[in-house]
Amino acid sequence: MRNKIIETAKKYDADIVGFANASRFSKDDAIFKIFPETKTVIGLGFRVLRGIYRGVEEGTTYYQYTTMGVENLEETVMPLALINVSNLIEEEGFEALPQRKNPLIINEENATNPEVDYTDVYSGIKAENQIDFLNCAVQCGLGEKSMIGSLLTKEYGPFIRYCFILTDAEIEGTKMLEPSLCDKCGECIKACVGHAISEEGLDTWQCAVYYK
Protein backbone atom coordinates (compact mmCIF):
# COMPACT_ATOMS: atom_id res chain seq x y z
CA MET A 1 0.00 0.00 0.00
CA ARG A 2 2.95 2.33 0.61
CA ASN A 3 3.84 2.36 -3.07
CA LYS A 4 0.20 2.88 -4.04
CA ILE A 5 0.01 5.91 -1.75
CA ILE A 6 3.13 7.44 -3.27
CA GLU A 7 1.89 6.77 -6.80
CA THR A 8 -1.54 8.29 -6.10
CA ALA A 9 -0.12 11.32 -4.29
CA LYS A 10 2.22 12.09 -7.18
CA LYS A 11 -0.58 11.55 -9.69
CA TYR A 12 -2.37 14.42 -7.92
CA ASP A 13 0.68 16.73 -8.01
CA ALA A 14 2.45 15.98 -4.73
CA ASP A 15 6.19 16.43 -5.26
CA ILE A 16 7.43 14.88 -2.00
CA VAL A 17 5.80 12.06 -0.01
CA GLY A 18 6.98 11.00 3.44
CA PHE A 19 5.82 8.73 6.27
CA ALA A 20 6.30 8.98 10.04
CA ASN A 21 5.50 6.22 12.50
CA ALA A 22 3.44 7.29 15.51
CA SER A 23 6.38 6.41 17.78
CA ARG A 24 8.18 9.56 16.56
CA PHE A 25 5.62 11.76 18.32
CA SER A 26 5.12 12.42 22.03
CA LYS A 27 2.10 10.85 23.70
CA ASP A 28 0.45 14.25 24.23
CA ASP A 29 0.86 15.33 20.59
CA ALA A 30 -2.24 16.74 18.88
CA ILE A 31 -2.30 13.85 16.39
CA PHE A 32 -3.46 11.56 19.20
CA LYS A 33 -6.08 14.06 20.40
CA ILE A 34 -7.52 14.16 16.90
CA PHE A 35 -7.18 10.44 16.16
CA PRO A 36 -6.03 8.30 19.12
CA GLU A 37 -5.55 5.26 16.86
CA THR A 38 -2.94 7.02 14.71
CA LYS A 39 -0.23 4.59 13.61
CA THR A 40 1.24 6.60 10.73
CA VAL A 41 1.38 10.23 9.62
CA ILE A 42 1.66 10.70 5.86
CA GLY A 43 3.17 13.96 4.63
CA LEU A 44 2.55 15.42 1.17
CA GLY A 45 4.75 18.28 -0.07
CA PHE A 46 3.88 20.54 -3.02
CA ARG A 47 6.45 22.81 -4.60
CA VAL A 48 5.76 26.50 -5.18
CA LEU A 49 6.94 27.42 -8.66
CA ARG A 50 10.13 29.45 -8.60
CA GLY A 51 8.72 31.84 -11.19
CA ILE A 52 5.82 32.83 -8.93
CA TYR A 53 8.26 34.81 -6.78
CA ARG A 54 9.67 36.78 -9.69
CA GLY A 55 6.96 39.41 -9.56
CA VAL A 56 7.84 40.14 -5.94
CA GLU A 57 11.54 40.31 -6.73
CA GLU A 58 10.96 42.59 -9.72
CA GLY A 59 8.44 44.75 -7.85
CA THR A 60 5.75 44.18 -10.49
CA THR A 61 3.07 41.60 -9.59
CA TYR A 62 3.01 40.89 -5.85
CA TYR A 63 -0.30 39.05 -5.82
CA GLN A 64 0.81 36.03 -7.90
CA TYR A 65 2.42 34.40 -4.87
CA THR A 66 -0.64 34.70 -2.65
CA THR A 67 -3.06 33.60 -5.38
CA MET A 68 -1.13 30.86 -7.19
CA GLY A 69 1.52 29.97 -4.60
CA VAL A 70 -0.83 29.87 -1.60
CA GLU A 71 -4.55 29.95 -2.39
CA ASN A 72 -4.49 27.74 -5.47
CA LEU A 73 -2.30 25.13 -3.81
CA GLU A 74 -3.98 25.18 -0.39
CA GLU A 75 -7.58 25.38 -1.61
CA THR A 76 -7.54 23.35 -4.85
CA VAL A 77 -4.47 21.20 -5.52
CA MET A 78 -3.69 19.93 -2.02
CA PRO A 79 -7.26 18.99 -0.99
CA LEU A 80 -7.64 16.96 -4.19
CA ALA A 81 -4.51 14.97 -3.38
CA LEU A 82 -5.58 14.54 0.25
CA ILE A 83 -9.02 13.17 -0.60
CA ASN A 84 -7.75 10.78 -3.26
CA VAL A 85 -4.97 9.33 -1.09
CA SER A 86 -7.43 9.08 1.81
CA ASN A 87 -9.92 7.26 -0.43
CA LEU A 88 -7.21 4.76 -1.34
CA ILE A 89 -6.40 4.11 2.32
CA GLU A 90 -10.04 3.60 3.28
CA GLU A 91 -10.59 1.28 0.32
CA GLU A 92 -7.85 -0.87 1.87
CA GLY A 93 -9.88 -1.14 5.09
CA PHE A 94 -8.21 1.54 7.22
CA GLU A 95 -9.24 5.03 8.34
CA ALA A 96 -7.72 8.23 6.99
CA LEU A 97 -8.04 11.75 8.43
CA PRO A 98 -6.86 14.51 6.05
CA GLN A 99 -5.18 17.44 7.81
CA ARG A 100 -4.71 20.81 6.13
CA LYS A 101 -4.09 24.24 7.64
CA ASN A 102 -7.20 26.13 8.69
CA PRO A 103 -6.85 29.92 8.47
CA LEU A 104 -9.40 30.29 11.28
CA ILE A 105 -7.16 28.48 13.75
CA ILE A 106 -4.13 30.52 14.78
CA ASN A 107 -1.70 29.55 17.53
CA GLU A 108 -1.79 32.87 19.33
CA GLU A 109 -3.45 36.26 19.13
CA ASN A 110 -1.89 38.76 16.72
CA ALA A 111 0.23 36.02 15.16
CA THR A 112 -0.62 37.21 11.65
CA ASN A 113 -2.85 40.27 11.47
CA PRO A 114 -3.16 42.80 14.33
CA GLU A 115 -6.30 44.22 12.67
CA VAL A 116 -8.28 40.99 13.06
CA ASP A 117 -10.80 40.48 15.86
CA TYR A 118 -9.56 37.16 17.21
CA THR A 119 -12.78 36.51 19.12
CA ASP A 120 -14.28 35.83 15.69
CA VAL A 121 -11.29 33.89 14.41
CA TYR A 122 -11.10 31.43 17.29
CA SER A 123 -14.85 30.74 17.44
CA GLY A 124 -14.28 28.40 20.38
CA ILE A 125 -11.77 26.24 18.48
CA LYS A 126 -8.64 25.40 20.43
CA ALA A 127 -5.47 25.95 18.44
CA GLU A 128 -3.69 23.20 20.37
CA ASN A 129 -6.06 20.69 18.75
CA GLN A 130 -4.56 21.47 15.35
CA ILE A 131 -1.48 19.44 14.45
CA ASP A 132 1.95 21.04 14.43
CA PHE A 133 2.43 21.13 10.67
CA LEU A 134 6.14 21.99 10.73
CA ASN A 135 6.96 19.25 13.22
CA CYS A 136 4.97 16.72 11.19
CA ALA A 137 6.87 17.73 8.05
CA VAL A 138 10.20 17.17 9.80
CA GLN A 139 9.09 13.85 11.30
CA CYS A 140 7.89 12.66 7.87
CA GLY A 141 11.27 13.43 6.35
CA LEU A 142 9.97 16.11 4.02
CA GLY A 143 12.68 18.56 5.06
CA GLU A 144 14.39 20.29 7.98
CA LYS A 145 13.51 23.27 10.17
CA SER A 146 15.36 26.49 9.38
CA MET A 147 16.55 29.15 11.82
CA ILE A 148 13.39 31.21 11.15
CA GLY A 149 11.00 28.30 11.66
CA SER A 150 10.28 27.46 8.03
CA LEU A 151 10.70 24.13 6.26
CA LEU A 152 13.68 23.65 3.96
CA THR A 153 13.75 20.77 1.48
CA LYS A 154 16.65 19.38 -0.53
CA GLU A 155 14.62 19.48 -3.72
CA TYR A 156 12.90 22.88 -3.54
CA GLY A 157 14.48 24.80 -0.68
CA PRO A 158 11.81 26.89 1.10
CA PHE A 159 9.47 26.83 -1.93
CA ILE A 160 7.18 24.15 -0.49
CA ARG A 161 3.72 23.79 1.06
CA TYR A 162 2.53 20.67 2.85
CA CYS A 163 -0.41 18.76 4.33
CA PHE A 164 -0.91 15.43 6.10
CA ILE A 165 -3.04 12.35 6.60
CA LEU A 166 -3.42 10.52 9.92
CA THR A 167 -4.16 6.82 9.56
CA ASP A 168 -4.39 3.65 11.61
CA ALA A 169 -2.53 1.76 8.90
CA GLU A 170 1.01 0.79 9.86
CA ILE A 171 3.36 1.95 7.10
CA GLU A 172 7.14 1.93 7.02
CA GLY A 173 8.53 5.34 7.96
CA THR A 174 10.71 7.57 5.83
CA LYS A 175 14.18 8.33 7.15
CA MET A 176 14.31 11.78 8.76
CA LEU A 177 16.78 14.22 7.23
CA GLU A 178 19.98 15.09 9.03
CA PRO A 179 20.02 18.92 9.33
CA SER A 180 22.39 20.22 6.68
CA LEU A 181 20.61 22.94 4.71
CA CYS A 182 20.43 25.77 7.27
CA ASP A 183 23.71 26.77 8.94
CA LYS A 184 22.19 29.89 10.56
CA CYS A 185 24.35 32.16 8.41
CA GLY A 186 21.71 34.92 8.39
CA GLU A 187 21.81 35.47 4.62
CA CYS A 188 18.01 35.11 4.52
CA ILE A 189 17.73 38.18 6.78
CA LYS A 190 19.75 40.24 4.32
CA ALA A 191 17.95 38.84 1.28
CA CYS A 192 14.34 39.41 2.45
CA VAL A 193 13.15 42.45 0.48
CA GLY A 194 10.10 42.71 2.75
CA HIS A 195 12.24 42.99 5.92
CA ALA A 196 10.08 40.29 7.50
CA ILE A 197 12.99 38.19 8.81
CA SER A 198 15.15 38.94 11.83
CA GLU A 199 17.26 36.96 14.28
CA GLU A 200 14.06 36.48 16.30
CA GLY A 201 12.43 34.67 13.36
CA LEU A 202 9.80 35.42 10.73
CA ASP A 203 7.26 38.23 11.22
CA THR A 204 4.32 36.57 9.46
CA TRP A 205 2.22 39.74 9.40
CA GLN A 206 5.01 41.80 7.82
CA CYS A 207 5.54 39.00 5.31
CA ALA A 208 1.82 38.84 4.42
CA VAL A 209 1.54 42.62 4.07
CA TYR A 210 4.54 42.81 1.76
CA TYR A 211 3.35 40.08 -0.58
CA LYS A 212 -0.13 41.61 -0.85
Steps between C-alpha positions, in 0.01 A plus 500: 500500500795733561589503132136552403481803729812653348376433147157652570642803681734577211220446249321787677805731491677425828874545447624345826337218699618394845384273783548525877420224746294607801794412727680815378244720676450566871198343667335840553541608136190641329494211251384271781238750620356510150534128426615286796548196274761676285771257390647701212514863389528547124651826377438646154720786376413726205757727342431869442618592152819703506359739241210599726744698715641697209229763513588573862870517421442728201248716687231443236232242590494429874169316503611198292661337803194530722258390227693226319765411759265490800128508421506279192719239666332505842140520378504297176807285433578373850143406603462297180813301581393457863156363415627261234778355717254475790251318276771250409581435866136449596445268204774285655297473822667768713397849612652820365468852644618776262668793676547837332562843651189689605535879478245537781724319747803704603743403775491832680334839480656750259712226344415619149277806482469753786186642334302177539248449780624168635178435691350432157799306372519254788125431515557266794751284310813416695817555301678225693263249338650578160808297410843660498548509124871586506582226749301247297690601186833444675389168650380381157838577348370768267771745604671673792412798719685822421619766744184706433261209551428416137542167323798452270507212252790361299297510181328840518658692786233709678266494197271232644154464655381188679206309648450167677287192550462317832426130464477183705686311229854403596735616224878498492639841594718723287847576632513845661747744347820587680504883530737630235322772303482783756828600667348812662716727285236776498510555123120464490472807726702706254320360196139557617381804303195526727714528817284230658791290631716575802711302745180452702337319206237575237246781549206334324290817494779706342553220249128484411472878465800519269381227266152653473 
